[in-house]
Amino acid sequence: MADVSHHRGDLAGHPDASEMQARYDRVLGGRDVVLVDGPVFLVGLYCAVSPWILHFTAAQPALVTHNLVLGIAIALLAVGFTVTPARMYGLSGAMCAIGVWMIISPWIVGSAPDAGVIWSNIVVGALTFLLGAMCVAAASKSRRAT
């Protein structure tokens, strides 16, 4: 009878080890910013809950909805970057645009925002823009490599 038990050990001797490594590299797309996905998610999460953290829900109702929707969008982009990086890194430019919009939105969406709201949106927008730019750079680098 054949030995069908699973032997635990190193996969280096496996006949498909090089193919599995090549597939793993191809799935990741050669991206070296895997650690960007977590901060993008956290920035989106903070953006979504910032109206309640900074207590501007009564003074700026339009900005409450705005920050909630954009925070959820940023967090969903982060989840997409993690789950399907090869497909989603094309949307990195959208993250840069969201970052720029977050910086200017207190004056466009809000009405006479206070300094805390302005600084919160500027920091969130700048981080979103910078993390989006890192994703754009990684996506373009992985496209050049293939």
Short mmCIF file of C-alpha atoms in Angstrom, two decimals:
data_model
loop_
_atom_site.label_atom_id
_atom_site.label_comp_id
_atom_site.label_asym_id
_atom_site.label_seq_id
_atom_site.Cartn_x
_atom_site.Cartn_y
_atom_site.Cartn_z
CA MET A 1 0.00 0.00 0.00
CA ALA A 2 1.20 3.56 -0.78
CA ASP A 3 2.46 5.86 1.94
CA VAL A 4 -0.02 8.77 1.91
CA SER A 5 0.95 10.28 5.24
CA HIS A 6 2.11 13.89 5.26
CA HIS A 7 5.72 14.31 6.16
CA ARG A 8 6.54 17.66 7.68
CA GLY A 9 9.72 19.23 6.55
CA ASP A 10 11.39 21.70 4.27
CA LEU A 11 9.81 22.41 0.89
CA ALA A 12 13.16 23.15 -0.72
CA GLY A 13 13.26 19.65 -2.18
CA HIS A 14 9.73 19.90 -3.57
CA PRO A 15 9.69 19.59 -7.37
CA ASP A 16 7.42 22.63 -7.75
CA ALA A 17 9.20 24.91 -5.27
CA SER A 18 10.60 27.27 -7.91
CA GLU A 19 7.23 27.49 -9.67
CA MET A 20 5.45 28.21 -6.37
CA GLN A 21 7.98 30.97 -5.56
CA ALA A 22 7.54 32.51 -9.02
CA ARG A 23 3.75 32.44 -8.63
CA TYR A 24 4.01 34.04 -5.18
CA ASP A 25 6.21 36.83 -6.57
CA ARG A 26 3.83 37.33 -9.49
CA VAL A 27 0.78 37.57 -7.20
CA LEU A 28 2.46 40.17 -5.03
CA GLY A 29 3.49 42.01 -8.18
CA GLY A 30 6.94 42.63 -6.79
CA ARG A 31 5.49 45.26 -4.50
CA ASP A 32 7.68 46.28 -1.66
CA VAL A 33 5.10 48.40 0.15
CA VAL A 34 3.13 45.62 1.76
CA LEU A 35 3.35 47.56 5.00
CA VAL A 36 1.49 50.50 3.41
CA ASP A 37 -1.84 48.66 3.42
CA GLY A 38 -2.22 48.81 7.20
CA PRO A 39 -1.50 52.54 7.54
CA VAL A 40 -3.88 53.29 4.65
CA PHE A 41 -6.61 51.37 6.48
CA LEU A 42 -5.89 53.20 9.73
CA VAL A 43 -5.95 56.60 8.01
CA GLY A 44 -9.31 55.71 6.47
CA LEU A 45 -10.64 54.51 9.79
CA TYR A 46 -9.53 57.71 11.54
CA CYS A 47 -11.02 59.83 8.78
CA ALA A 48 -14.36 58.04 9.16
CA VAL A 49 -14.52 58.51 12.93
CA SER A 50 -12.80 61.92 13.17
CA PRO A 51 -16.07 63.89 13.48
CA TRP A 52 -16.83 62.06 16.71
CA ILE A 53 -13.25 62.22 17.99
CA LEU A 54 -13.01 65.98 17.40
CA HIS A 55 -16.66 66.63 18.32
CA PHE A 56 -17.69 68.61 15.27
CA THR A 57 -20.84 66.62 14.51
CA ALA A 58 -23.21 69.45 15.47
CA ALA A 59 -21.17 72.35 14.09
CA GLN A 60 -20.27 70.80 10.70
CA PRO A 61 -22.96 68.27 9.63
CA ALA A 62 -21.86 68.35 5.98
CA LEU A 63 -18.26 67.56 6.95
CA VAL A 64 -19.43 64.70 9.17
CA THR A 65 -21.00 62.92 6.22
CA HIS A 66 -18.09 63.88 3.97
CA ASN A 67 -15.42 62.50 6.30
CA LEU A 68 -17.42 59.36 7.02
CA VAL A 69 -17.89 58.54 3.33
CA LEU A 70 -14.30 59.32 2.35
CA GLY A 71 -12.92 57.45 5.36
CA ILE A 72 -14.89 54.37 4.38
CA ALA A 73 -13.67 54.75 0.79
CA ILE A 74 -10.03 54.97 1.89
CA ALA A 75 -10.43 51.95 4.17
CA LEU A 76 -12.05 49.96 1.34
CA LEU A 77 -9.15 50.88 -0.95
CA ALA A 78 -6.76 49.53 1.70
CA VAL A 79 -8.71 46.28 1.91
CA GLY A 80 -8.65 46.04 -1.88
CA PHE A 81 -4.89 46.68 -1.95
CA THR A 82 -4.45 43.80 0.47
CA VAL A 83 -6.85 41.31 -1.14
CA THR A 84 -6.14 41.89 -4.84
CA PRO A 85 -3.01 44.04 -5.13
CA ALA A 86 -2.42 43.46 -8.84
CA ARG A 87 -5.87 44.78 -9.73
CA MET A 88 -6.23 47.51 -7.14
CA TYR A 89 -2.93 49.34 -7.44
CA GLY A 90 -4.34 51.00 -10.55
CA LEU A 91 -6.53 52.99 -8.15
CA SER A 92 -3.54 54.41 -6.28
CA GLY A 93 -3.89 57.63 -8.23
CA ALA A 94 -7.43 57.96 -6.91
CA MET A 95 -6.02 57.82 -3.41
CA CYS A 96 -3.74 60.75 -4.24
CA ALA A 97 -6.74 62.70 -5.53
CA ILE A 98 -8.72 61.86 -2.37
CA GLY A 99 -5.78 63.15 -0.31
CA VAL A 100 -5.72 66.48 -2.13
CA TRP A 101 -9.51 66.75 -1.80
CA MET A 102 -9.31 66.05 1.95
CA ILE A 103 -6.89 68.96 2.35
CA ILE A 104 -9.15 71.51 0.65
CA SER A 105 -12.53 70.09 1.68
CA PRO A 106 -12.98 71.92 5.03
CA TRP A 107 -13.32 75.22 3.17
CA ILE A 108 -15.46 73.84 0.34
CA VAL A 109 -17.76 71.41 2.16
CA GLY A 110 -17.73 72.96 5.61
CA SER A 111 -18.87 76.33 6.82
CA ALA A 112 -16.37 78.30 8.90
CA PRO A 113 -14.44 75.25 10.19
CA ASP A 114 -12.35 75.60 13.32
CA ALA A 115 -8.63 74.90 13.53
CA GLY A 116 -9.03 71.32 14.82
CA VAL A 117 -11.17 70.29 11.84
CA ILE A 118 -8.82 71.99 9.40
CA TRP A 119 -5.68 70.39 10.84
CA SER A 120 -7.30 66.97 11.08
CA ASN A 121 -8.29 67.04 7.42
CA ILE A 122 -4.90 68.42 6.36
CA VAL A 123 -3.05 65.63 8.19
CA VAL A 124 -5.40 62.92 6.88
CA GLY A 125 -5.18 64.35 3.36
CA ALA A 126 -1.39 64.60 3.43
CA LEU A 127 -1.02 61.03 4.72
CA THR A 128 -3.51 59.75 2.15
CA PHE A 129 -1.65 61.55 -0.63
CA LEU A 130 1.77 60.30 0.50
CA LEU A 131 0.62 56.70 0.94
CA GLY A 132 -1.15 56.86 -2.43
CA ALA A 133 2.04 58.17 -4.04
CA MET A 134 3.98 55.26 -2.53
CA CYS A 135 1.42 52.85 -3.99
CA VAL A 136 1.64 54.56 -7.40
CA ALA A 137 5.44 54.23 -7.32
CA ALA A 138 5.22 50.55 -6.37
CA ALA A 139 2.64 49.87 -9.09
CA SER A 140 4.73 51.55 -11.77
CA LYS A 141 7.85 49.73 -10.60
CA SER A 142 6.09 46.37 -10.74
CA ARG A 143 4.75 47.14 -14.25
CA ARG A 144 8.28 47.96 -15.45
CA ALA A 145 9.58 44.70 -13.96
CA THR A 146 7.07 42.58 -15.91
#
